[in-house]
CSV table of N, CA and C in Angstrom, one decimal:
chain,number,residue,atom,x,y,z
A,1,UNK,N,-50.7,229.3,-75.7
A,1,UNK,CA,-50.2,229.8,-74.7
A,1,UNK,C,-50.5,228.6,-73.7
A,2,UNK,N,-49.7,228.6,-72.9
A,2,UNK,CA,-49.9,227.2,-71.8
A,2,UNK,C,-50.0,228.3,-70.6
A,3,UNK,N,-51.2,228.1,-69.6
A,3,UNK,CA,-51.2,228.7,-68.5
A,3,UNK,C,-50.9,227.6,-67.3
A,4,UNK,N,-50.5,227.6,-66.3
A,4,UNK,CA,-50.2,226.8,-65.3
A,4,UNK,C,-51.6,227.3,-64.3
A,5,UNK,N,-52.3,226.0,-64.2
A,5,UNK,CA,-53.6,226.5,-62.9
A,5,UNK,C,-53.2,225.8,-61.8
A,6,UNK,N,-53.4,226.7,-60.6
A,6,UNK,CA,-53.4,226.1,-59.3
A,6,UNK,C,-54.4,225.2,-58.9
A,7,UNK,N,-54.1,224.0,-58.3
A,7,UNK,CA,-55.1,222.9,-57.7
A,7,UNK,C,-55.6,223.7,-56.5
A,8,UNK,N,-56.7,224.0,-56.3
A,8,UNK,CA,-57.2,224.2,-54.9
A,8,UNK,C,-57.8,222.9,-54.3
A,9,UNK,N,-57.3,222.6,-52.8
A,9,UNK,CA,-57.9,221.9,-52.3
A,9,UNK,C,-58.7,222.3,-50.8
A,10,UNK,N,-59.8,221.8,-50.9
A,10,UNK,CA,-60.6,222.8,-50.1
A,10,UNK,C,-61.9,221.7,-49.5
A,11,UNK,N,-62.5,222.0,-48.6
A,11,UNK,CA,-63.9,221.2,-48.2
A,11,UNK,C,-64.8,221.4,-49.2
A,12,UNK,N,-65.5,220.5,-49.5
A,12,UNK,CA,-66.6,220.4,-50.5
A,12,UNK,C,-68.0,221.0,-49.8
A,13,UNK,N,-68.4,221.8,-50.7
A,13,UNK,CA,-69.7,222.5,-50.5
A,13,UNK,C,-71.1,221.3,-50.7
A,14,UNK,N,-71.8,221.8,-49.9
A,14,UNK,CA,-73.2,220.6,-50.1
A,14,UNK,C,-73.5,220.5,-51.3
A,15,UNK,N,-73.6,221.4,-52.0
A,15,UNK,CA,-74.4,221.7,-53.3
A,15,UNK,C,-73.5,221.4,-54.4
A,16,UNK,N,-72.4,220.4,-54.0
A,16,UNK,CA,-71.7,220.1,-55.0
A,16,UNK,C,-71.4,218.4,-55.1
A,17,UNK,N,-72.4,217.7,-54.2
A,17,UNK,CA,-72.1,216.0,-54.0
A,17,UNK,C,-72.6,215.7,-55.6
A,18,UNK,N,-73.4,216.1,-56.6
A,18,UNK,CA,-73.5,215.7,-57.6
A,18,UNK,C,-72.3,215.8,-58.7
A,19,UNK,N,-71.7,216.9,-58.4
A,19,UNK,CA,-70.1,216.8,-59.4
A,19,UNK,C,-69.2,215.9,-58.6
A,20,UNK,N,-69.1,215.7,-57.3
A,20,UNK,CA,-68.3,214.6,-56.6
A,20,UNK,C,-68.6,213.2,-57.1
A,21,UNK,N,-69.9,213.2,-57.1
A,21,UNK,CA,-70.3,211.8,-57.7
A,21,UNK,C,-70.0,211.4,-59.2
A,22,UNK,N,-70.2,212.3,-59.9
A,22,UNK,CA,-69.6,212.6,-61.1
A,22,UNK,C,-68.0,212.0,-61.4
A,23,UNK,N,-67.4,212.7,-60.5
A,23,UNK,CA,-65.7,212.4,-60.6
A,23,UNK,C,-65.7,211.3,-60.2
A,24,UNK,N,-66.1,210.9,-59.1
A,24,UNK,CA,-65.8,209.5,-58.5
A,24,UNK,C,-66.5,208.5,-59.4
A,25,UNK,N,-67.6,208.4,-59.9
A,25,UNK,CA,-67.9,207.4,-60.8
A,25,UNK,C,-67.0,207.7,-61.9
A,26,UNK,N,-66.8,208.6,-62.6
A,26,UNK,CA,-65.8,208.7,-63.8
A,26,UNK,C,-64.5,208.1,-63.5
A,27,UNK,N,-63.9,208.3,-62.4
A,27,UNK,CA,-62.4,207.6,-61.8
A,27,UNK,C,-62.4,206.1,-61.8
A,28,UNK,N,-63.7,205.7,-61.0
A,28,UNK,CA,-63.6,204.1,-60.9
A,28,UNK,C,-64.3,203.5,-62.0
A,29,UNK,N,-64.9,204.0,-63.0
A,29,UNK,CA,-65.6,203.1,-64.0
A,29,UNK,C,-64.2,202.3,-64.7
A,30,UNK,N,-63.2,202.6,-64.7
A,30,UNK,CA,-62.0,201.5,-65.3
A,30,UNK,C,-62.0,200.2,-64.7
A,31,UNK,N,-62.9,200.1,-63.3
A,31,UNK,CA,-62.6,198.9,-62.6
A,31,UNK,C,-63.9,198.0,-63.5
A,32,UNK,N,-64.5,198.5,-64.1
A,32,UNK,CA,-66.0,198.1,-64.3
A,32,UNK,C,-65.8,196.5,-64.9
A,33,UNK,N,-64.7,196.2,-65.7
A,33,UNK,CA,-64.6,195.3,-66.4
A,33,UNK,C,-63.8,194.0,-65.5
A,34,UNK,N,-63.1,194.5,-64.5
A,34,UNK,CA,-62.5,193.9,-63.3
A,34,UNK,C,-63.4,193.0,-62.5
A,35,UNK,N,-64.9,193.5,-62.4
A,35,UNK,CA,-66.1,193.0,-61.1
A,35,UNK,C,-66.9,192.1,-62.4
A,36,UNK,N,-67.6,191.5,-61.5
A,36,UNK,CA,-68.8,190.7,-62.3
A,36,UNK,C,-69.6,192.2,-62.5
A,37,UNK,N,-70.6,192.0,-63.3
A,37,UNK,CA,-71.6,192.9,-63.7
A,37,UNK,C,-72.4,193.2,-62.4
A,38,UNK,N,-72.8,192.3,-61.7
A,38,UNK,CA,-73.7,192.5,-60.7
A,38,UNK,C,-72.7,193.5,-59.5
A,39,UNK,N,-71.4,192.8,-59.2
A,39,UNK,CA,-70.6,193.3,-58.3
A,39,UNK,C,-70.4,195.2,-58.5
A,40,UNK,N,-70.0,195.0,-60.1
A,40,UNK,CA,-69.9,196.2,-60.7
A,40,UNK,C,-71.0,197.5,-60.1
A,41,UNK,N,-72.3,196.9,-60.5
A,41,UNK,CA,-73.6,197.6,-60.0
A,41,UNK,C,-73.9,198.0,-58.8
A,42,UNK,N,-73.3,197.1,-57.8
A,42,UNK,CA,-73.3,197.4,-56.5
A,42,UNK,C,-72.3,198.3,-56.0
A,43,UNK,N,-71.0,198.4,-56.7
A,43,UNK,CA,-69.9,199.2,-56.1
A,43,UNK,C,-70.4,200.5,-56.5
A,44,UNK,N,-70.7,200.6,-57.8
A,44,UNK,CA,-71.3,202.0,-58.6
A,44,UNK,C,-72.2,202.6,-57.8
A,45,UNK,N,-73.4,202.2,-57.4
A,45,UNK,CA,-74.3,202.3,-56.5
A,45,UNK,C,-73.8,202.9,-55.2
A,46,UNK,N,-72.7,202.0,-54.5
A,46,UNK,CA,-72.1,202.5,-53.3
A,46,UNK,C,-71.6,203.8,-53.6
A,47,UNK,N,-70.8,203.8,-54.5
A,47,UNK,CA,-70.0,204.9,-54.7
A,47,UNK,C,-70.8,206.2,-55.0
A,48,UNK,N,-72.0,206.2,-55.5
A,48,UNK,CA,-73.1,207.3,-56.1
A,48,UNK,C,-73.5,207.8,-54.5
A,49,UNK,N,-73.9,206.5,-53.6
A,49,UNK,CA,-74.7,207.1,-52.5
A,49,UNK,C,-73.6,207.6,-51.6
A,50,UNK,N,-72.5,207.4,-51.6
A,50,UNK,CA,-71.4,207.8,-51.0
A,50,UNK,C,-71.1,209.2,-51.0
A,51,UNK,N,-71.7,210.0,-51.9
A,51,UNK,CA,-71.4,211.3,-52.4
A,51,UNK,C,-72.6,211.8,-51.4
A,52,UNK,N,-73.8,211.4,-51.3
A,52,UNK,CA,-74.7,211.9,-50.6
A,52,UNK,C,-74.8,211.5,-49.1
A,53,UNK,N,-74.0,211.1,-48.6
A,53,UNK,CA,-73.9,210.5,-47.5
A,53,UNK,C,-73.4,211.3,-46.4
A,54,UNK,N,-73.9,211.6,-45.0
A,54,UNK,CA,-73.4,212.5,-44.1
A,54,UNK,C,-72.2,211.4,-43.4
A,55,UNK,N,-72.0,210.3,-43.6
A,55,UNK,CA,-71.0,209.9,-42.9
A,55,UNK,C,-69.8,210.0,-42.7
A,56,UNK,N,-69.0,210.7,-43.8
A,56,UNK,CA,-67.5,211.5,-43.9
A,56,UNK,C,-67.6,212.4,-42.6
A,57,UNK,N,-66.2,212.5,-42.1
A,57,UNK,CA,-66.1,213.5,-41.1
A,57,UNK,C,-65.9,214.6,-42.1
A,58,UNK,N,-65.1,214.3,-43.3
A,58,UNK,CA,-64.9,215.4,-43.9
A,58,UNK,C,-64.7,215.1,-45.4
A,59,UNK,N,-65.2,215.7,-46.4
A,59,UNK,CA,-65.3,215.6,-47.9
A,59,UNK,C,-64.3,216.7,-48.4
A,60,UNK,N,-63.3,216.1,-49.0
A,60,UNK,CA,-62.2,217.0,-49.3
A,60,UNK,C,-62.2,217.1,-50.8
A,61,UNK,N,-62.2,217.9,-51.7
A,61,UNK,CA,-62.2,218.0,-53.2
A,61,UNK,C,-60.9,218.9,-53.4
A,62,UNK,N,-60.5,218.6,-55.0
A,62,UNK,CA,-59.5,219.4,-55.7
A,62,UNK,C,-60.3,220.0,-56.8
A,63,UNK,N,-60.0,221.4,-57.0
A,63,UNK,CA,-60.6,222.1,-58.0
A,63,UNK,C,-59.5,222.7,-58.7
A,64,UNK,N,-59.8,222.4,-60.3
A,64,UNK,CA,-58.9,223.1,-61.0
A,64,UNK,C,-59.7,223.8,-62.0
A,65,UNK,N,-59.1,224.9,-62.2
A,65,UNK,CA,-60.0,225.9,-63.3
A,65,UNK,C,-61.5,226.0,-62.9
A,66,UNK,N,-61.7,226.1,-61.7
A,66,UNK,CA,-63.2,226.4,-61.1
A,66,UNK,C,-64.1,224.9,-61.4
A,67,UNK,N,-63.2,223.8,-61.6
A,67,UNK,CA,-64.1,222.5,-61.7
A,67,UNK,C,-63.4,221.5,-60.8
A,68,UNK,N,-64.4,220.6,-60.5
A,68,UNK,CA,-64.0,219.6,-58.9
A,68,UNK,C,-63.3,218.5,-60.0
A,69,UNK,N,-62.2,218.1,-59.9
A,69,UNK,CA,-61.3,217.1,-60.7
A,69,UNK,C,-61.2,216.1,-59.7
A,70,UNK,N,-61.3,216.3,-58.4
A,70,UNK,CA,-60.9,214.9,-57.6
A,70,UNK,C,-61.7,215.0,-56.1
A,71,UNK,N,-61.4,214.0,-55.4
A,71,UNK,CA,-61.9,214.4,-54.0
A,71,UNK,C,-61.8,212.9,-53.3
A,72,UNK,N,-61.6,213.1,-51.9
A,72,UNK,CA,-61.5,211.9,-51.0
A,72,UNK,C,-62.5,212.1,-50.0
A,73,UNK,N,-62.7,211.1,-49.1
A,73,UNK,CA,-63.5,211.3,-47.9
A,73,UNK,C,-62.6,210.7,-46.6
A,74,UNK,N,-62.9,211.5,-45.7
A,74,UNK,CA,-62.2,211.2,-44.3
A,74,UNK,C,-63.4,210.6,-43.3
A,75,UNK,N,-62.9,209.5,-42.7
A,75,UNK,CA,-63.7,209.0,-41.6
A,75,UNK,C,-62.9,208.9,-40.6
A,76,UNK,N,-63.3,209.1,-39.2
A,76,UNK,CA,-62.7,209.0,-37.9
A,76,UNK,C,-62.5,207.2,-37.5
A,77,UNK,N,-63.1,206.6,-38.3
A,77,UNK,CA,-62.8,204.9,-37.5
A,77,UNK,C,-63.7,204.0,-38.5
A,78,UNK,N,-63.3,202.8,-38.3
A,78,UNK,CA,-63.8,201.8,-39.1
A,78,UNK,C,-65.1,201.7,-39.1
A,79,UNK,N,-65.8,202.1,-37.8
A,79,UNK,CA,-67.4,201.8,-37.6
A,79,UNK,C,-67.9,203.0,-38.4
A,80,UNK,N,-67.4,204.2,-38.5
A,80,UNK,CA,-67.9,205.2,-39.4
A,80,UNK,C,-67.7,205.1,-40.8
A,81,UNK,N,-66.4,204.6,-41.1
A,81,UNK,CA,-66.1,204.2,-42.5
A,81,UNK,C,-66.9,203.2,-43.4
A,82,UNK,N,-67.1,201.9,-42.5
A,82,UNK,CA,-67.4,200.9,-43.2
A,82,UNK,C,-68.6,200.4,-42.3
A,83,UNK,N,-69.0,200.8,-41.2
A,83,UNK,CA,-69.8,200.3,-40.4
A,83,UNK,C,-69.4,198.8,-39.8
A,84,UNK,N,-68.0,198.6,-39.4
A,84,UNK,CA,-67.7,197.7,-38.9
A,84,UNK,C,-66.5,197.9,-37.8
A,85,UNK,N,-67.2,198.1,-36.5
A,85,UNK,CA,-66.4,198.6,-35.4
A,85,UNK,C,-65.2,197.2,-34.9
A,86,UNK,N,-65.7,196.0,-35.2
A,86,UNK,CA,-65.0,194.8,-35.0
A,86,UNK,C,-63.6,194.9,-35.8
A,87,UNK,N,-63.4,196.1,-36.8
A,87,UNK,CA,-62.0,196.1,-37.3
A,87,UNK,C,-61.0,196.8,-36.5
A,88,UNK,N,-61.5,197.3,-35.5
A,88,UNK,CA,-60.8,198.0,-34.3
A,88,UNK,C,-60.0,199.1,-35.1
A,89,UNK,N,-60.1,199.8,-36.0
A,89,UNK,CA,-59.8,201.0,-36.3
A,89,UNK,C,-60.0,202.3,-35.7
A,90,UNK,N,-59.4,202.9,-34.8
A,90,UNK,CA,-60.1,204.0,-34.2
A,90,UNK,C,-59.2,205.3,-34.6
A,91,UNK,N,-58.5,205.4,-35.9
A,91,UNK,CA,-58.2,206.3,-36.2
A,91,UNK,C,-58.6,206.8,-37.8
A,92,UNK,N,-58.2,207.9,-38.3
A,92,UNK,CA,-58.9,208.2,-39.6
A,92,UNK,C,-58.8,207.2,-40.7
A,93,UNK,N,-59.5,207.2,-41.5
A,93,UNK,CA,-59.4,206.4,-42.7
A,93,UNK,C,-59.9,207.3,-43.9
A,94,UNK,N,-59.1,207.2,-44.9
A,94,UNK,CA,-59.4,207.7,-46.1
A,94,UNK,C,-60.3,206.5,-47.0
A,95,UNK,N,-61.3,207.1,-47.9
A,95,UNK,CA,-61.9,206.0,-48.7
A,95,UNK,C,-62.1,207.1,-50.2
A,96,UNK,N,-62.5,206.2,-51.0
A,96,UNK,CA,-62.7,206.6,-52.2
A,96,UNK,C,-62.2,207.8,-52.9
A,97,UNK,N,-60.7,207.9,-52.7
A,97,UNK,CA,-59.8,208.7,-53.5
A,97,UNK,C,-60.2,208.6,-54.8
A,98,UNK,N,-60.4,209.9,-55.6
A,98,UNK,CA,-60.8,209.7,-57.1
A,98,UNK,C,-60.4,211.2,-57.7
A,99,UNK,N,-59.6,210.7,-58.7
A,99,UNK,CA,-59.4,212.0,-59.7
A,99,UNK,C,-59.5,211.6,-61.0
A,100,UNK,N,-60.6,212.8,-61.7
A,100,UNK,CA,-60.7,212.3,-63.0
A,100,UNK,C,-59.6,212.2,-63.7
A,101,UNK,N,-60.0,211.1,-64.9
A,101,UNK,CA,-58.8,210.2,-65.7
A,101,UNK,C,-58.0,211.6,-66.4
A,102,UNK,N,-58.9,212.7,-66.8
A,102,UNK,CA,-58.1,213.8,-67.7
A,102,UNK,C,-57.4,214.6,-67.0
A,103,UNK,N,-57.4,214.8,-65.6
A,103,UNK,CA,-56.6,215.6,-64.6
A,103,UNK,C,-55.7,214.7,-64.1
A,104,UNK,N,-55.4,213.3,-64.3
A,104,UNK,CA,-54.3,212.4,-63.6
A,104,UNK,C,-52.9,212.9,-64.0
A,105,UNK,N,-51.6,212.8,-63.1
A,105,UNK,CA,-50.5,212.9,-63.4
A,105,UNK,C,-50.0,214.5,-63.1
A,106,UNK,N,-51.2,215.1,-62.2
A,106,UNK,CA,-50.7,216.2,-61.7
A,106,UNK,C,-50.4,216.4,-60.4
A,107,UNK,N,-50.5,215.0,-59.6
A,107,UNK,CA,-50.1,215.2,-58.1
A,107,UNK,C,-51.3,215.6,-57.5
A,108,UNK,N,-52.4,215.6,-58.1
A,108,UNK,CA,-53.8,215.7,-57.6
A,108,UNK,C,-54.1,214.7,-56.1
A,109,UNK,N,-53.7,213.5,-56.4
A,109,UNK,CA,-54.4,212.2,-55.6
A,109,UNK,C,-53.5,212.6,-54.1
A,110,UNK,N,-52.1,213.0,-54.5
A,110,UNK,CA,-51.0,213.3,-53.5
A,110,UNK,C,-51.5,214.2,-52.8
A,111,UNK,N,-51.6,215.5,-53.3
A,111,UNK,CA,-52.5,217.0,-52.7
A,111,UNK,C,-53.7,216.4,-51.7
A,112,UNK,N,-54.6,215.4,-52.3
A,112,UNK,CA,-56.0,215.3,-51.5
A,112,UNK,C,-55.1,214.2,-50.3
A,113,UNK,N,-54.3,213.5,-50.4
A,113,UNK,CA,-54.0,212.6,-49.4
A,113,UNK,C,-53.2,213.4,-48.2
A,114,UNK,N,-52.3,214.4,-48.8
A,114,UNK,CA,-51.9,214.9,-47.8
A,114,UNK,C,-52.7,216.0,-46.9
A,115,UNK,N,-53.8,216.7,-47.5
A,115,UNK,CA,-54.6,217.3,-47.0
A,115,UNK,C,-55.4,216.4,-45.6
A,116,UNK,N,-55.8,215.2,-46.2
A,116,UNK,CA,-56.5,214.3,-45.1
A,116,UNK,C,-55.2,214.0,-44.0
A,117,UNK,N,-54.2,213.8,-44.5
A,117,UNK,CA,-53.2,213.4,-43.2
A,117,UNK,C,-52.9,214.8,-42.3
A,118,UNK,N,-53.1,215.9,-42.8
A,118,UNK,CA,-52.9,217.2,-42.1
A,118,UNK,C,-54.1,217.1,-41.2
A,119,UNK,N,-55.4,217.1,-41.6
A,119,UNK,CA,-56.3,217.0,-41.0
A,119,UNK,C,-56.3,215.9,-39.9
A,120,UNK,N,-55.9,214.9,-40.0
A,120,UNK,CA,-55.8,213.7,-39.1
A,120,UNK,C,-54.8,214.3,-37.9
A,121,UNK,N,-53.8,214.8,-38.3
A,121,UNK,CA,-52.8,215.3,-37.1
A,121,UNK,C,-53.6,216.3,-36.6
A,122,UNK,N,-54.1,217.2,-36.8
A,122,UNK,CA,-55.3,218.4,-36.0
A,122,UNK,C,-56.2,217.5,-35.5
A,123,UNK,N,-56.5,216.4,-35.6
A,123,UNK,CA,-57.4,215.5,-34.6
A,123,UNK,C,-56.9,214.8,-33.7
A,124,UNK,N,-55.5,214.8,-33.7
A,124,UNK,CA,-54.5,214.4,-32.6
A,124,UNK,C,-54.3,212.9,-33.1
A,125,UNK,N,-54.7,212.4,-34.2
A,125,UNK,CA,-54.1,211.2,-34.7
A,125,UNK,C,-52.8,211.0,-35.1
A,126,UNK,N,-52.5,209.8,-34.9
A,126,UNK,CA,-51.1,209.4,-35.2
A,126,UNK,C,-50.8,208.4,-36.5
A,127,UNK,N,-52.0,208.1,-37.0
A,127,UNK,CA,-52.2,207.3,-38.0
A,127,UNK,C,-53.1,207.4,-39.0
A,128,UNK,N,-53.0,207.4,-40.1
A,128,UNK,CA,-54.1,207.6,-41.2
A,128,UNK,C,-54.0,205.9,-42.3
A,129,UNK,N,-55.2,205.5,-42.0
A,129,UNK,CA,-55.4,204.2,-43.0
A,129,UNK,C,-56.1,204.2,-44.0
A,130,UNK,N,-56.2,203.2,-45.1
A,130,UNK,CA,-57.1,203.3,-46.1
A,130,UNK,C,-57.1,201.6,-46.6
A,131,UNK,N,-58.2,201.5,-47.4
A,131,UNK,CA,-58.0,200.2,-47.7
A,131,UNK,C,-58.1,200.0,-49.5
A,132,UNK,N,-57.7,199.1,-50.1
A,132,UNK,CA,-57.7,199.1,-51.6
A,132,UNK,C,-57.5,197.6,-52.0
A,133,UNK,N,-57.4,197.3,-53.1
A,133,UNK,CA,-57.3,195.8,-53.6
A,133,UNK,C,-56.2,196.0,-54.9
A,134,UNK,N,-55.9,194.8,-55.2
A,134,UNK,CA,-55.1,194.6,-56.4
A,134,UNK,C,-55.4,195.3,-57.5
A,135,UNK,N,-56.8,195.0,-57.5
A,135,UNK,CA,-57.1,195.5,-59.1
A,135,UNK,C,-56.7,196.9,-59.2
A,136,UNK,N,-56.5,197.7,-58.1
A,136,UNK,CA,-56.1,199.0,-58.0
A,136,UNK,C,-54.7,199.3,-58.0
A,137,UNK,N,-54.3,198.6,-58.7
A,137,UNK,CA,-52.4,198.7,-59.0
A,137,UNK,C,-51.8,199.9,-58.8
A,138,UNK,N,-52.4,200.9,-59.9
A,138,UNK,CA,-51.7,202.2,-59.7
A,138,UNK,C,-51.7,203.0,-58.4
A,139,UNK,N,-53.0,202.9,-57.9
A,139,UNK,CA,-53.3,203.4,-56.5
A,139,UNK,C,-52.2,202.7,-55.4
A,140,UNK,N,-52.1,201.4,-55.4
A,140,UNK,CA,-51.3,200.9,-54.5
A,140,UNK,C,-49.9,201.3,-54.4
A,141,UNK,N,-49.4,201.2,-55.9
A,141,UNK,CA,-47.9,202.1,-56.2
A,141,UNK,C,-47.8,203.3,-55.6
A,142,UNK,N,-49.0,204.4,-55.6
A,142,UNK,CA,-49.0,205.7,-55.3
A,142,UNK,C,-48.9,205.6,-53.5
A,143,UNK,N,-49.8,204.8,-52.9
A,143,UNK,CA,-49.9,204.8,-51.5
A,143,UNK,C,-48.5,204.0,-51.1
A,144,UNK,N,-48.1,203.3,-51.5
A,144,UNK,CA,-46.6,202.7,-51.1
A,144,UNK,C,-45.4,203.8,-51.2
A,145,UNK,N,-45.4,204.5,-52.6
A,145,UNK,CA,-44.5,205.4,-52.6
A,145,UNK,C,-44.8,206.7,-51.6
A,146,UNK,N,-46.0,206.9,-51.1
A,146,UNK,CA,-46.2,207.8,-50.2
A,146,UNK,C,-45.7,207.5,-48.7
A,147,UNK,N,-45.6,206.4,-48.6
A,147,UNK,CA,-45.2,205.8,-47.2
A,147,UNK,C,-46.1,204.8,-46.5
A,148,UNK,N,-47.2,204.5,-47.2
A,148,UNK,CA,-48.3,203.7,-46.4
A,148,UNK,C,-47.5,202.3,-46.5
A,149,UNK,N,-47.8,201.6,-45.4
A,149,UNK,CA,-47.3,200.3,-45.6
A,149,UNK,C,-48.6,199.3,-44.8
A,150,UNK,N,-48.4,198.2,-45.5
A,150,UNK,CA,-49.6,196.9,-45.0
A,150,UNK,C,-49.7,196.8,-43.8
A,151,UNK,N,-51.1,196.9,-43.5
A,151,UNK,CA,-51.6,197.0,-42.3
A,151,UNK,C,-52.5,195.4,-42.2
A,152,UNK,N,-51.7,194.4,-42.0
A,152,UNK,CA,-52.6,193.0,-42.5
A,152,UNK,C,-53.9,192.7,-41.4
A,153,UNK,N,-53.9,193.3,-40.4
A,153,UNK,CA,-54.4,193.0,-39.2
A,153,UNK,C,-55.9,193.4,-39.5
A,154,UNK,N,-55.8,194.7,-40.7
A,154,UNK,CA,-56.9,195.5,-40.8
A,154,UNK,C,-57.8,194.9,-42.5
A,155,UNK,N,-57.2,193.7,-42.8
A,155,UNK,CA,-57.5,193.4,-44.0
A,155,UNK,C,-59.0,192.8,-43.8
A,156,UNK,N,-59.9,193.1,-44.8
A,156,UNK,CA,-61.0,192.6,-45.0
A,156,UNK,C,-61.3,192.0,-46.4
A,157,UNK,N,-62.5,191.6,-46.6
A,157,UNK,CA,-63.2,191.0,-47.9
A,157,UNK,C,-64.5,191.4,-48.5
A,158,UNK,N,-64.7,191.6,-49.5
A,158,UNK,CA,-66.1,192.3,-50.1
A,158,UNK,C,-66.5,191.2,-50.5
A,159,UNK,N,-66.3,190.0,-50.3
A,159,UNK,CA,-66.8,188.7,-50.8
A,159,UNK,C,-66.4,188.0,-52.1
A,160,UNK,N,-65.7,188.9,-53.1
A,160,UNK,CA,-64.9,188.2,-54.3
A,160,UNK,C,-63.5,188.6,-54.2
A,161,UNK,N,-63.2,189.9,-53.5
A,161,UNK,CA,-61.8,190.4,-53.5
A,161,UNK,C,-61.5,190.4,-52.0
A,162,UNK,N,-60.1,190.0,-51.5
A,162,UNK,CA,-59.4,190.6,-50.7
A,162,UNK,C,-59.2,191.9,-51.0
A,163,UNK,N,-59.6,192.8,-49.6
A,163,UNK,CA,-59.5,194.3,-49.5
A,163,UNK,C,-58.5,194.4,-48.5
A,164,UNK,N,-57.3,194.9,-49.2
A,164,UNK,CA,-55.9,195.2,-48.1
A,164,UNK,C,-56.0,196.3,-47.4
A,165,UNK,N,-55.5,196.3,-46.3
A,165,UNK,CA,-55.3,197.6,-45.0
A,165,UNK,C,-53.9,197.9,-45.1
A,166,UNK,N,-54.3,199.3,-45.4
A,166,UNK,CA,-52.6,200.1,-45.6
A,166,UNK,C,-52.8,201.1,-44.4
A,167,UNK,N,-51.5,201.7,-43.7
A,167,UNK,CA,-51.7,202.6,-42.8
A,167,UNK,C,-50.3,203.5,-42.9
A,168,UNK,N,-50.2,204.6,-42.4
A,168,UNK,CA,-49.0,205.4,-42.4
A,168,UNK,C,-49.1,206.2,-41.0
A,169,UNK,N,-47.8,206.2,-40.6
A,169,UNK,CA,-47.3,207.0,-39.2
A,169,UNK,C,-47.4,208.4,-39.8
A,170,UNK,N,-47.9,209.2,-39.2
A,170,UNK,CA,-48.1,210.6,-39.4
A,170,UNK,C,-47.2,211.4,-38.6
A,171,UNK,N,-46.8,211.4,-37.6
A,171,UNK,CA,-45.7,212.5,-37.1
A,171,UNK,C,-44.4,212.1,-37.7
A,172,UNK,N,-43.9,213.1,-38.3
A,172,UNK,CA,-42.6,213.1,-39.3
A,172,UNK,C,-42.4,212.4,-40.4
A,173,UNK,N,-43.7,212.0,-40.9
A,173,UNK,CA,-43.9,211.5,-42.1
A,173,UNK,C,-43.6,212.3,-43.4
A,174,UNK,N,-43.1,211.6,-44.3
A,174,UNK,CA,-42.5,212.2,-45.6
A,174,UNK,C,-43.6,213.0,-46.4
A,175,UNK,N,-44.9,212.4,-46.1
A,175,UNK,CA,-46.0,212.6,-46.6
A,175,UNK,C,-46.3,214.0,-46.7
A,176,UNK,N,-46.4,214.4,-45.3
A,176,UNK,CA,-46.6,216.0,-45.1
A,176,UNK,C,-45.8,216.9,-45.8
A,177,UNK,N,-44.6,216.7,-46.3
A,177,UNK,CA,-43.8,217.4,-47.0
A,177,UNK,C,-44.2,217.9,-48.7
A,178,UNK,N,-44.4,218.8,-49.0
A,178,UNK,CA,-45.1,219.0,-50.3
A,178,UNK,C,-44.2,218.4,-51.6
A,179,UNK,N,-43.3,218.0,-51.4
A,179,UNK,CA,-42.3,217.5,-52.7
A,179,UNK,C,-42.0,215.9,-52.7
A,180,UNK,N,-43.3,215.3,-51.9
A,180,UNK,CA,-43.5,213.9,-51.9
A,180,UNK,C,-43.7,213.3,-53.5
């Protein structure tokens, strides 16, 4: 007998940080072989430490069957997100969108992004930003399908890879409709 479980999108509790770190690491593990061993270790450590950082404005999780299966972090600016005020992004940014591999294909990433967009609008923002790289091809396809467009002026580099900026205009965006 199959039962359809409802995905619950909510704020993370403080005590869930280890579970969030585990989901993020499980999700991003697929990129370990796309990076040098040294770069992967740095990235992995950065992902893990982000779960314990107080820098995000919001830490949003997706829960399915009582288990955290996805998360995203929402920041208010490039200074808060990356420590880079020179990027001049003064509107919300999502980072480290993660969905556990076993829970993919259920629209969880879209739900997390939609919640971040709703919260951004509540803050009075007119855009939502993110950064990604070509190695994350499936994520790029999702972002573009949801209506994100390249924001070339926010591109940056992590030394080895171009990190591409994307932005979506929020008022009237199709992203905010549940059937995206």
